[in-house]
Short mmCIF file of C-alpha atoms in Angstrom, two decimals:
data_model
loop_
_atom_site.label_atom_id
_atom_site.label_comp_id
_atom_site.label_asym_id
_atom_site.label_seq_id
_atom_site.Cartn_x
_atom_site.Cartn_y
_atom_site.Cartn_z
CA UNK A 200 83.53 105.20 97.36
CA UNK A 201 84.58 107.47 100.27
CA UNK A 202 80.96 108.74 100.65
CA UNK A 203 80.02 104.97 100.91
CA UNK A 204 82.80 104.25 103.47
CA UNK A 205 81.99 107.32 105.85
CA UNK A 206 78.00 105.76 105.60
CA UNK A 207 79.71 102.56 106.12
CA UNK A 208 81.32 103.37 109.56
CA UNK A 209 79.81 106.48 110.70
CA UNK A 210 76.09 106.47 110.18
CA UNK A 211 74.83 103.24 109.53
CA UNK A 212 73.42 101.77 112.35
CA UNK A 213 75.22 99.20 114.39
CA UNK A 214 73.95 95.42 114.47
CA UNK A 215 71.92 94.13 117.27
CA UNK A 216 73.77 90.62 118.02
CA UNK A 217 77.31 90.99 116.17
CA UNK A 218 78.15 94.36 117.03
CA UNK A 219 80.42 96.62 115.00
CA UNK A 220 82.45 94.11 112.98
CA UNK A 221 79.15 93.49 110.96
CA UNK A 222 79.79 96.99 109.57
CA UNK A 223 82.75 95.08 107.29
CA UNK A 224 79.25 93.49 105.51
CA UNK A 225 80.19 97.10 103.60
CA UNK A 226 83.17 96.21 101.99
CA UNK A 227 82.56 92.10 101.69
CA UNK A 228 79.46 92.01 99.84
CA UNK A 229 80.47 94.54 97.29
CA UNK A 230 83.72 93.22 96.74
CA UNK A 231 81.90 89.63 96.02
CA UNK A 232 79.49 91.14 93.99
CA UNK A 233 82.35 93.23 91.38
CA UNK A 234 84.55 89.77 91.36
CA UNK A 235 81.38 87.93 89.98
CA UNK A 236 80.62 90.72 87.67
CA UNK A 237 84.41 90.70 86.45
CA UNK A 238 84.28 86.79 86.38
CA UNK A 239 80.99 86.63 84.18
CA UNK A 240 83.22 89.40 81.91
CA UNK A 241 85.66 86.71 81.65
CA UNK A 242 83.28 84.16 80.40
CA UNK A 243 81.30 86.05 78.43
CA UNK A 244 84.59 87.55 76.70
CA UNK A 245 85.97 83.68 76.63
CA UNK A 246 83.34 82.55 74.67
CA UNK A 247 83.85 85.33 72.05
CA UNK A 248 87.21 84.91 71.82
CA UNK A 249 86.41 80.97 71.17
CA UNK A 250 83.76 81.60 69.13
CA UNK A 251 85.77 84.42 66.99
CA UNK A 252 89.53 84.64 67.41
CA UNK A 253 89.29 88.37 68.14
CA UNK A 254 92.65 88.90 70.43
CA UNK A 255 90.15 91.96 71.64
CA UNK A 256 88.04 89.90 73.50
CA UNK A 257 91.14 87.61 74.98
CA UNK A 258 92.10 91.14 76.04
CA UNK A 259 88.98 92.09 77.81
CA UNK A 260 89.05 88.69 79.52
CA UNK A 261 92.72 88.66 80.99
CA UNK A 262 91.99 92.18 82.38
CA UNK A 263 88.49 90.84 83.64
CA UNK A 264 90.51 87.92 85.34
CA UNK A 265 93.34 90.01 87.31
CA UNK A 266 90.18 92.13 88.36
CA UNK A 267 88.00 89.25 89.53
CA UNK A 268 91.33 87.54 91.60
CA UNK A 269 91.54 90.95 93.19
CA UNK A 270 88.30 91.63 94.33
CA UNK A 271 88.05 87.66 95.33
CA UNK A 272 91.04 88.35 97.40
CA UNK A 273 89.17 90.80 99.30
CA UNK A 274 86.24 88.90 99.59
CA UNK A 275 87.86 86.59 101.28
CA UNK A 276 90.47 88.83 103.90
CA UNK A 277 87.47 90.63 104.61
CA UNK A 278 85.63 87.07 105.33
CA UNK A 279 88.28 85.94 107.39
CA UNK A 280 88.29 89.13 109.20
CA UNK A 281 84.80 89.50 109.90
CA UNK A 282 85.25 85.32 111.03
CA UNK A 283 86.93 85.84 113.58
CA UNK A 284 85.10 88.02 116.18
CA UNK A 285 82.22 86.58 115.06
CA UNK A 286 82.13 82.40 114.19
CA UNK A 287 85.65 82.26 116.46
CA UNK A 288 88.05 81.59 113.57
CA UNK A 289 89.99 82.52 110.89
CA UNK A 290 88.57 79.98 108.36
CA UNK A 291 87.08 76.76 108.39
CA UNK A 292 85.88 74.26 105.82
CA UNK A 293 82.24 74.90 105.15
CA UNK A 294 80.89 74.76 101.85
CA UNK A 295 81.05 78.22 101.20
CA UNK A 296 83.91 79.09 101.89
CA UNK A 297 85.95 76.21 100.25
CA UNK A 298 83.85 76.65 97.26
CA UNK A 299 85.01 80.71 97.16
CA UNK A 300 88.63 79.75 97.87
CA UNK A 301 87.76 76.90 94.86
CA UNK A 302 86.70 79.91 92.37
CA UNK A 303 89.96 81.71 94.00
CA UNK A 304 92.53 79.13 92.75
CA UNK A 305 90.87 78.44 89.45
CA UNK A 306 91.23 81.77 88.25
CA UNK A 307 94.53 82.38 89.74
CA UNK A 308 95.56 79.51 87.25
CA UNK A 309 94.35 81.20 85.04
CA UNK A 310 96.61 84.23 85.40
CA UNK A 311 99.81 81.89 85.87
CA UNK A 312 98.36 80.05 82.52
CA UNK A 313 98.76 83.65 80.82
CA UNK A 314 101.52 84.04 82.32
CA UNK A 315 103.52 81.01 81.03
CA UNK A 316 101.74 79.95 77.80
CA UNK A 317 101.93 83.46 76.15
CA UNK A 318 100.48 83.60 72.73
CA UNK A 319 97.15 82.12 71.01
CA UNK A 320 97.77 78.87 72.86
CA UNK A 321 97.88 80.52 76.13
CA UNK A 322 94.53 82.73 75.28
CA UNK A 323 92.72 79.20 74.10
CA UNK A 324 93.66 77.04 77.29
CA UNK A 325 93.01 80.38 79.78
CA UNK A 326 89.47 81.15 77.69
CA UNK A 327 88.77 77.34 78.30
CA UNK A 328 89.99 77.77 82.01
CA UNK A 329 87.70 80.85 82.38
CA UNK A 330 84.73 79.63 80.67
CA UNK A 331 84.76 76.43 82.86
CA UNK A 332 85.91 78.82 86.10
CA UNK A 333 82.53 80.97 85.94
CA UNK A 334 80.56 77.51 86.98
CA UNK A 335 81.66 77.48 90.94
CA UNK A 336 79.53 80.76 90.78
CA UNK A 337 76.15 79.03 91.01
CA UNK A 338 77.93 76.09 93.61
CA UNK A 339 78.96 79.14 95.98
CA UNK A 340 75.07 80.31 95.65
CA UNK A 341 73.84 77.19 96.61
CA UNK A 342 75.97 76.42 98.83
CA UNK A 343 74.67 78.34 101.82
CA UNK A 344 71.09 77.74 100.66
CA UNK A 345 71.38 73.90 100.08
CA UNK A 346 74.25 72.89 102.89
CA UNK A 347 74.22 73.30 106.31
CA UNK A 348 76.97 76.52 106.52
CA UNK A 349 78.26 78.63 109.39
CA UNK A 350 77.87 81.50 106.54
CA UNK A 351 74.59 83.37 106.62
CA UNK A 352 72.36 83.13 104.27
CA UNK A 353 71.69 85.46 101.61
CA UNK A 354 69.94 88.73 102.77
CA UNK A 355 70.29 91.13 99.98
CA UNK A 356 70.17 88.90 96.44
CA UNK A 357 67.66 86.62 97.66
CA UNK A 358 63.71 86.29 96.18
CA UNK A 359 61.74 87.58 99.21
CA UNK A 360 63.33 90.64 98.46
CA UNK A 361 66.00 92.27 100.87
CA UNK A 362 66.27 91.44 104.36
CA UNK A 363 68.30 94.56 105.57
CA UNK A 364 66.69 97.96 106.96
CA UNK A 365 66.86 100.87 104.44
CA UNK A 366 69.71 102.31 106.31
CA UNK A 367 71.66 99.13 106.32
CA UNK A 368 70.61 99.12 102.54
CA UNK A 369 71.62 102.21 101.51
CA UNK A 370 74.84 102.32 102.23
CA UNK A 371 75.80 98.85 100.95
CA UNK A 372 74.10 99.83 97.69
CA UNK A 373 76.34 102.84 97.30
CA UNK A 374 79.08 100.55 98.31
CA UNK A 375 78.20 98.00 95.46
CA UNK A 376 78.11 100.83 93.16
CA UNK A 377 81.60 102.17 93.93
CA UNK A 378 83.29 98.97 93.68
CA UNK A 379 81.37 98.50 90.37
CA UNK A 380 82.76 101.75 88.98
CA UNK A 381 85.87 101.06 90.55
CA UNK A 382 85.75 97.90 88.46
CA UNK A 383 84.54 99.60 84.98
CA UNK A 384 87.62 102.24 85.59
CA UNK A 385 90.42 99.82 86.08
CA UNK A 386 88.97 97.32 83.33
CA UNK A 387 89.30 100.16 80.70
CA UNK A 388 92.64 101.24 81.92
CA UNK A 389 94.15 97.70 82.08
CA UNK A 390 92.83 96.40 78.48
CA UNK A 391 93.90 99.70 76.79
CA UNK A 392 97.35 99.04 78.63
CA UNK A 393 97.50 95.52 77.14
CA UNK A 394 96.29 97.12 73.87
CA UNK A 395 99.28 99.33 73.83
CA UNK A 396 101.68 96.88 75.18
CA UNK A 397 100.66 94.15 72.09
CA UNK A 398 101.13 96.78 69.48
CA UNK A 399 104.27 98.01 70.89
CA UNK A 400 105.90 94.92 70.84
CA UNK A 401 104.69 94.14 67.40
CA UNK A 402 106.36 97.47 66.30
CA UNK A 403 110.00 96.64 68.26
CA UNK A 404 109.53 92.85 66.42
CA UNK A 405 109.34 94.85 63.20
CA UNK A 406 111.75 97.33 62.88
CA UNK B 108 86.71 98.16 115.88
CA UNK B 109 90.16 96.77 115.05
CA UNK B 110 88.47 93.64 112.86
CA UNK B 111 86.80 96.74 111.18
CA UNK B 112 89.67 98.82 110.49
CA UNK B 113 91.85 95.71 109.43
CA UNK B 114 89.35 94.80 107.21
CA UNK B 115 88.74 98.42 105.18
CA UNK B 116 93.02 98.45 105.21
CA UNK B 117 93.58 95.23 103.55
CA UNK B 118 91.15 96.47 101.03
CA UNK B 119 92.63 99.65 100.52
CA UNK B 120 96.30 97.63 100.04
CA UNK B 121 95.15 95.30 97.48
CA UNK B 122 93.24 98.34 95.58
CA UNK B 123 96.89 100.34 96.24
CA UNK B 124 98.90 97.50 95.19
CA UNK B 125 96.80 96.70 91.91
CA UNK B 126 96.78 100.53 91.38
CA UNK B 127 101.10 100.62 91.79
CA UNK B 128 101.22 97.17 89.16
CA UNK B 129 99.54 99.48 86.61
CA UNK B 130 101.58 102.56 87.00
CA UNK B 131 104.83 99.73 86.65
CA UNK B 132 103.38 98.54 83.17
CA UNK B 133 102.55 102.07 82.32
CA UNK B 134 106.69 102.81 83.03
CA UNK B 135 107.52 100.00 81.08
CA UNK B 136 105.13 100.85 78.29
CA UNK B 137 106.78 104.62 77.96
CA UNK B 138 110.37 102.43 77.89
CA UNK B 139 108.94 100.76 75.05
CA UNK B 140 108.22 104.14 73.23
CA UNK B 141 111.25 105.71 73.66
CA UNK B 142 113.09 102.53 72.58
CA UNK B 143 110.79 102.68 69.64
CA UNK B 144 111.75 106.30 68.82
CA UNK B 145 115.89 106.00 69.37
CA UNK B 146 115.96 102.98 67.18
CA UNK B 147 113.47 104.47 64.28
CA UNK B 148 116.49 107.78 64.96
CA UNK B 149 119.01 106.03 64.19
CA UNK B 150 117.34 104.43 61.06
#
């Protein structure tokens, strides 16, 4: 991640018409990209869970969630941020950006869902809450590509192919990377944790 | 540059602050232990 970030700011070039505040591209499309990973954890883990009452899988998908709020958090700071020098505000209502602060509530339910229903209930409604969560994905997409939208288009994930220079490219890969092992790292930590925690309390309940 | 470098540092505080709300649970976890092991001592 640091070998990214010194790319990031050091040698990647700077762009022609916004300047150097484009260079926080580095840390807003990878943060977008691990919260959609972590949110299509959550639905894929939902489902199972449905599908098979293994408390494993509601285990993977609350650790998924706290992930995905995190790095949608950043996504949008680092939008905001980058906003300002560039569009002339903060925030404002386009499609894109409602529909990402849309995906940012729904799965911040979702946590205070855990939080207050704990217990198989709790798993069901939040595993219904993140199944249903996971479809804003797509709407964000096509937001920018359907809607008129102050937010650029797609210029990496789109079907032409790329649209940045290699050594834009390069750098934001390694960038998507980190934040994607970053992910993996915490996700193992956090549902072992919860592992721990369940099996613990079982054992005080017990004795 | 300051957009920039507020930008990488609000990143780095949410990573920090998700990173500190693990170490808590991992405390509380090892409270949980030793509770475990005084009350299966004095059994």
């Amino acid at each position: 991640m640091l070998f990214g970030l010194c790319w990031a700011l050091l040698a990647a070039p700077t762009e022609l018409f916004q300047g150097v505040p484009q260079r926080i591209m580095y840390v807003h499309v990878p943060s977008v990209i691990a919260a959609y990973t972590a949110l299509l954890v959550v639905f894929v883990a939902s489902v199972v869970y449905l599908w098979r009452r293994d408390s494993n899988w509601d285990r993977v998908a609350q650790a998924s969630a706290e992930l995905g709020v995190l790095f949608i958090s950043m996504t949008l700071a680092s939008g905001a941020i980058w906003g300002k020098p560039v569009w002339g505000t903060w925030w404002t209502w386009d499609a894109r950006l409602t529909t990402t602060l849309i995906l940012w509530f729904i799965y911040v339910a979702y946590l205070i869902v855990r939080a207050w229903a704990p217990g198989p209930r709790g798993a069901r409604a939040a595993a219904v809450i993140g199944i249903v969560g996971v479809l804003d994905i797509p709407l964000i997409h096509w937001s920018a590509l359907l809607l008129r939208t102050l937010h650029p288009q797609p210029t990496v994930f789109r079907a032409a192919g790329p649209a940045l220079p290699g050594s834009m490219l390069v750098p934001l890969v390694i960038g998507i990377g980190a934040f994607l092992a970053v992910y993996a790292v915490l996700m193992v930590l956090r549902t072992r944790q919860e592992r721990t925690l369940q099996i613990l309390a079982e054992s005080l309940e017990g004795s | 540059m300051a957009y920039v470098s507020a930008a990488y540092l609000l990143a780095a505080l949410l990573f920090l602050a998700y990173v500190l709300s693990l170490r808590s649970r991992q405390r509380m976890i090892s409270d949980m232990i030793e509770a475990l092991r005084q009350r299966e001592g004095r059994a």
